[in-house]
mmCIF file of C-alpha atoms in Angstrom:
data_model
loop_
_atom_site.group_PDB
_atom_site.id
_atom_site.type_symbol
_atom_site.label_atom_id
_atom_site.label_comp_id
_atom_site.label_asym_id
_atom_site.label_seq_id
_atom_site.Cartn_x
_atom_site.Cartn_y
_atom_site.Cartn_z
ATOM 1 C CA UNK K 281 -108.980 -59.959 42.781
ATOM 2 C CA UNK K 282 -109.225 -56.325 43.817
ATOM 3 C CA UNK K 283 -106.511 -54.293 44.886
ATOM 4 C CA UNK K 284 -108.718 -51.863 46.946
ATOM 5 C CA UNK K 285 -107.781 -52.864 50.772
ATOM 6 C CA UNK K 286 -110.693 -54.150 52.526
ATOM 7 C CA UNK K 287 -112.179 -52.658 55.568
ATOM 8 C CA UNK K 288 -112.505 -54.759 58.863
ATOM 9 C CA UNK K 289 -115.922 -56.514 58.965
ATOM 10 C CA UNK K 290 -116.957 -55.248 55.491
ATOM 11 C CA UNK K 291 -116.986 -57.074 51.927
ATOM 12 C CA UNK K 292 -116.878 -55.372 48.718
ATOM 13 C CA UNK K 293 -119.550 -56.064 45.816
ATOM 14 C CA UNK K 294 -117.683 -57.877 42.833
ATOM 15 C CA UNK K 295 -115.099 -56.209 41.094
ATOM 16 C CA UNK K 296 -114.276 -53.928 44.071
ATOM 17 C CA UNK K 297 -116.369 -51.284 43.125
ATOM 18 C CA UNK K 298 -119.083 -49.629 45.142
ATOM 19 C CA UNK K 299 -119.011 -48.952 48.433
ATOM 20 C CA UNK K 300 -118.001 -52.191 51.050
ATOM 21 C CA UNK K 301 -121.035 -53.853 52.668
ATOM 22 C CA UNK K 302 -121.562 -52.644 56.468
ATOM 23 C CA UNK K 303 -120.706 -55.326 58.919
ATOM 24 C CA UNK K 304 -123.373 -54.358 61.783
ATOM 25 C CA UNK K 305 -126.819 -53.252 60.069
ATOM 26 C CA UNK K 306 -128.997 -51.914 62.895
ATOM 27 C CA UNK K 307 -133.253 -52.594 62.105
ATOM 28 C CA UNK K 308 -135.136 -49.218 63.086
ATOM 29 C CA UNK K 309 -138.517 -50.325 62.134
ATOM 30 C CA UNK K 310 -141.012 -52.856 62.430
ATOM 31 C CA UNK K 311 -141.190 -53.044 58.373
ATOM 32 C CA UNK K 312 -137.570 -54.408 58.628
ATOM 33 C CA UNK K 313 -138.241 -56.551 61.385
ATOM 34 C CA UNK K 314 -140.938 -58.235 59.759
ATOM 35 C CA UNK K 315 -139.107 -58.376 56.736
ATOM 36 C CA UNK K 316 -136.395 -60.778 58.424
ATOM 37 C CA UNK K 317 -138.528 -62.315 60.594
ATOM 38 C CA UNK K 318 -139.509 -65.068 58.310
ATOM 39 C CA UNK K 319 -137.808 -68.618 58.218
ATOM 40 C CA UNK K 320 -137.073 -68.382 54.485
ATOM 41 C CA UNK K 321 -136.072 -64.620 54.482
ATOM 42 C CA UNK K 322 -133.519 -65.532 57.109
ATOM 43 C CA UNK K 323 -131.960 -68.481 55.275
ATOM 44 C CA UNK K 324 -131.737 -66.242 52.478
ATOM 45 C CA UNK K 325 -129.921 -63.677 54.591
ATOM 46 C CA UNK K 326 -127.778 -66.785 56.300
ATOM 47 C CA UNK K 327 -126.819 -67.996 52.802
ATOM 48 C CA UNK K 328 -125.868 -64.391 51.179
ATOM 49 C CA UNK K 329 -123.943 -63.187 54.451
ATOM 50 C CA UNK K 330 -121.909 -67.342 54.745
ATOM 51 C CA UNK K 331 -119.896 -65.851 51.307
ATOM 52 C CA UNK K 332 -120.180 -62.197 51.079
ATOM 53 C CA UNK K 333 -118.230 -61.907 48.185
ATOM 54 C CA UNK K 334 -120.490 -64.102 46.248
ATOM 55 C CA UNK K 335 -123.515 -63.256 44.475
ATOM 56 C CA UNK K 336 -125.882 -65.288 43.482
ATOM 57 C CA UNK K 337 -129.394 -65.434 41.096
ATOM 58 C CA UNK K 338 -132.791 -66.160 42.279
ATOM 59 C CA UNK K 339 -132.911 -69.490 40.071
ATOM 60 C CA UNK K 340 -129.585 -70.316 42.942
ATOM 61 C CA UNK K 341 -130.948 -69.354 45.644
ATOM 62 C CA UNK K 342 -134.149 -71.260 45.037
ATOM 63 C CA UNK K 343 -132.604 -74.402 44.301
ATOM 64 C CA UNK K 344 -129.807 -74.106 47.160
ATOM 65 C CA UNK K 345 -133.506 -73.984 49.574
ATOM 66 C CA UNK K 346 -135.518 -76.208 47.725
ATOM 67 C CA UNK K 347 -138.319 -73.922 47.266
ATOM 68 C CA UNK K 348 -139.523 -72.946 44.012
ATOM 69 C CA UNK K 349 -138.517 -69.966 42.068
ATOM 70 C CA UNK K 350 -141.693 -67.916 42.300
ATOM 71 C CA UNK K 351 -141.437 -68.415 46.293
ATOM 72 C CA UNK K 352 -137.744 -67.265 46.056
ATOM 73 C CA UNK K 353 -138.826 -63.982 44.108
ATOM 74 C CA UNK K 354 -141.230 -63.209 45.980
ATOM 75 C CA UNK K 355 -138.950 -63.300 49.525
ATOM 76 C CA UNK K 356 -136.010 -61.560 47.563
ATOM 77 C CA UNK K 357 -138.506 -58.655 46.476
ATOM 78 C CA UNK K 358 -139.472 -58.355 50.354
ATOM 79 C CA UNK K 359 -135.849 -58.460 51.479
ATOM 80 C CA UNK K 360 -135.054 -55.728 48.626
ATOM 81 C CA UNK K 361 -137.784 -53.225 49.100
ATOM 82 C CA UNK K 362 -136.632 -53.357 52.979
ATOM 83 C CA UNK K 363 -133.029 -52.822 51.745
ATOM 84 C CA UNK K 364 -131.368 -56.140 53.482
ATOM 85 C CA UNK K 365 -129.892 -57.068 49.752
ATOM 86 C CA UNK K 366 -129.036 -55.439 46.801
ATOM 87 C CA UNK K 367 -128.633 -56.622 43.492
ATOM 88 C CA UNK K 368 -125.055 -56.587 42.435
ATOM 89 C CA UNK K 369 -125.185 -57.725 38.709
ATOM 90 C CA UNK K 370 -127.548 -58.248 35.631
ATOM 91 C CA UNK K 371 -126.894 -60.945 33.057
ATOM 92 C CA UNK K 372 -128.787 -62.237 30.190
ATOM 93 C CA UNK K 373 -128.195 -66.298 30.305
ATOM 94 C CA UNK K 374 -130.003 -68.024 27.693
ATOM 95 C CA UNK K 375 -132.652 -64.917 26.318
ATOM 96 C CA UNK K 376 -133.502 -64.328 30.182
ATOM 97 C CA UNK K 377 -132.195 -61.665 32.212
ATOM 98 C CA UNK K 378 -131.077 -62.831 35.897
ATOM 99 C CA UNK K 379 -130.282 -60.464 38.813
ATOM 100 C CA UNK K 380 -127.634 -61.286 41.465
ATOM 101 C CA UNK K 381 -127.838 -60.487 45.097
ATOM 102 C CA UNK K 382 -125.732 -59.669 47.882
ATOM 103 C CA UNK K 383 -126.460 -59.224 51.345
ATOM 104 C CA UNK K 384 -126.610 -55.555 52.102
ATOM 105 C CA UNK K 385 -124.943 -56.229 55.640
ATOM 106 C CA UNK K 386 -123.056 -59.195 56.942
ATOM 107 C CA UNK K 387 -125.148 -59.380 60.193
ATOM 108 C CA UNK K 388 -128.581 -57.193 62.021
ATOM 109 C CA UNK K 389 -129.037 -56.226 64.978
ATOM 110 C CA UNK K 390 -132.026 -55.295 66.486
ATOM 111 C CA UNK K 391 -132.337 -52.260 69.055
ATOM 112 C CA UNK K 392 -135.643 -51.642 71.191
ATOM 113 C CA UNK K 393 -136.952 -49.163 71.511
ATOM 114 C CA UNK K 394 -137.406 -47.210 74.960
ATOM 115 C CA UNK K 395 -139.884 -48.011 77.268
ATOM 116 C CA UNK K 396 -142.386 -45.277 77.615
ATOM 117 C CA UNK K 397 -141.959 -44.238 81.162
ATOM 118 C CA UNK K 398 -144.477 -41.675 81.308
ATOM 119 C CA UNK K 399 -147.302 -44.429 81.983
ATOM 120 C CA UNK K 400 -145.754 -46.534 84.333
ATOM 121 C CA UNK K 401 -147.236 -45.565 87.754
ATOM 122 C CA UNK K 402 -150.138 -45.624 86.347
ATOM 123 C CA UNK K 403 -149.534 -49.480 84.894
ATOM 124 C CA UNK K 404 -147.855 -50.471 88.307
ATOM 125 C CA UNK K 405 -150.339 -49.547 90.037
ATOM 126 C CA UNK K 406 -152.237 -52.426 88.075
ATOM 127 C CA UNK K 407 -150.079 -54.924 88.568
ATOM 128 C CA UNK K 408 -150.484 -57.078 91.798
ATOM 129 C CA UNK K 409 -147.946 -56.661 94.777
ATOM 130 C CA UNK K 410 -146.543 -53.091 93.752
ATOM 131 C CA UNK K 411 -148.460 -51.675 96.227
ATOM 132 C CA UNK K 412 -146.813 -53.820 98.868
ATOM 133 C CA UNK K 413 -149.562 -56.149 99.199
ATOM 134 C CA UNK K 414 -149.169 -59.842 98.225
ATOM 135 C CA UNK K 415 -151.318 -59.673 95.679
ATOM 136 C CA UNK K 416 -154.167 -61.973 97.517
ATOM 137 C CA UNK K 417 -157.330 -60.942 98.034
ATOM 138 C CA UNK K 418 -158.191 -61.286 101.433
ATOM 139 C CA UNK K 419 -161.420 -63.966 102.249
#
């Protein structure tokens, strides 16, 4: 066990070192949201961010979701590249190298972004009833 105090709402990779994972990670693009947007992706995330002290390998993962390992690699190079895990440790188990992953946040959060408001007389004028009419053409 580390003897580095934890900070509220953050975990710590193994062996206390690095720096703690952030608690809230806000998504600024539509890359990241369409990284997490997929049903496996997000069990991945659910299962790394349920123990965020624990790491574990693709080969883990992959059985814990009953989806084959190629599948699993293929999601956990999608979630990497986007930065939503990390990998936290590098063994060689029996003459094959495995990689262990954290989540790189315990939760995500996704803010809009603004509504353009430069075009919207221009849209309301479109819509039906903003012009104080019903919106019924009359017969």
């Amino acid at each position: 066990m580390s003897s580095v105090p934890r900070q509220p709402g953050s975990a710590r990779p193994p062996g206390g070192t690095g720096p703690p994972t952030p608690a809230v990670r806000v998504l600024d693009g539509v890359n990241q949201l369409r990284a997490v947007a997929d049903p496996i992706r997000l069990r991945v995330l659910a299962v790394l961010t349920a123990e965020p002290d624990r790491a574990l390998s693709a080969r883990q993962l992959a059985h814990q979701l009953g989806i084959t390992f190629s599948l699993m690699h293929y999601h956990l190079r999608v979630l990497s590249e986007e930065g939503m895990i990390r990998v936290v440790n590098q063994r060689t188990d029996q003459g094959r190298a495995e990689r262990y992953f954290q989540a790189a946040q315990l939760a995500l959060r996704w803010d809009f972004p603004p509504a353009d408001r430069s075009g919207d007389d221009a849209a309301s004028a479109d819509r039906p009833g903003d012009d104080g009419s019903d919106g019924k053409q009359a017969g």
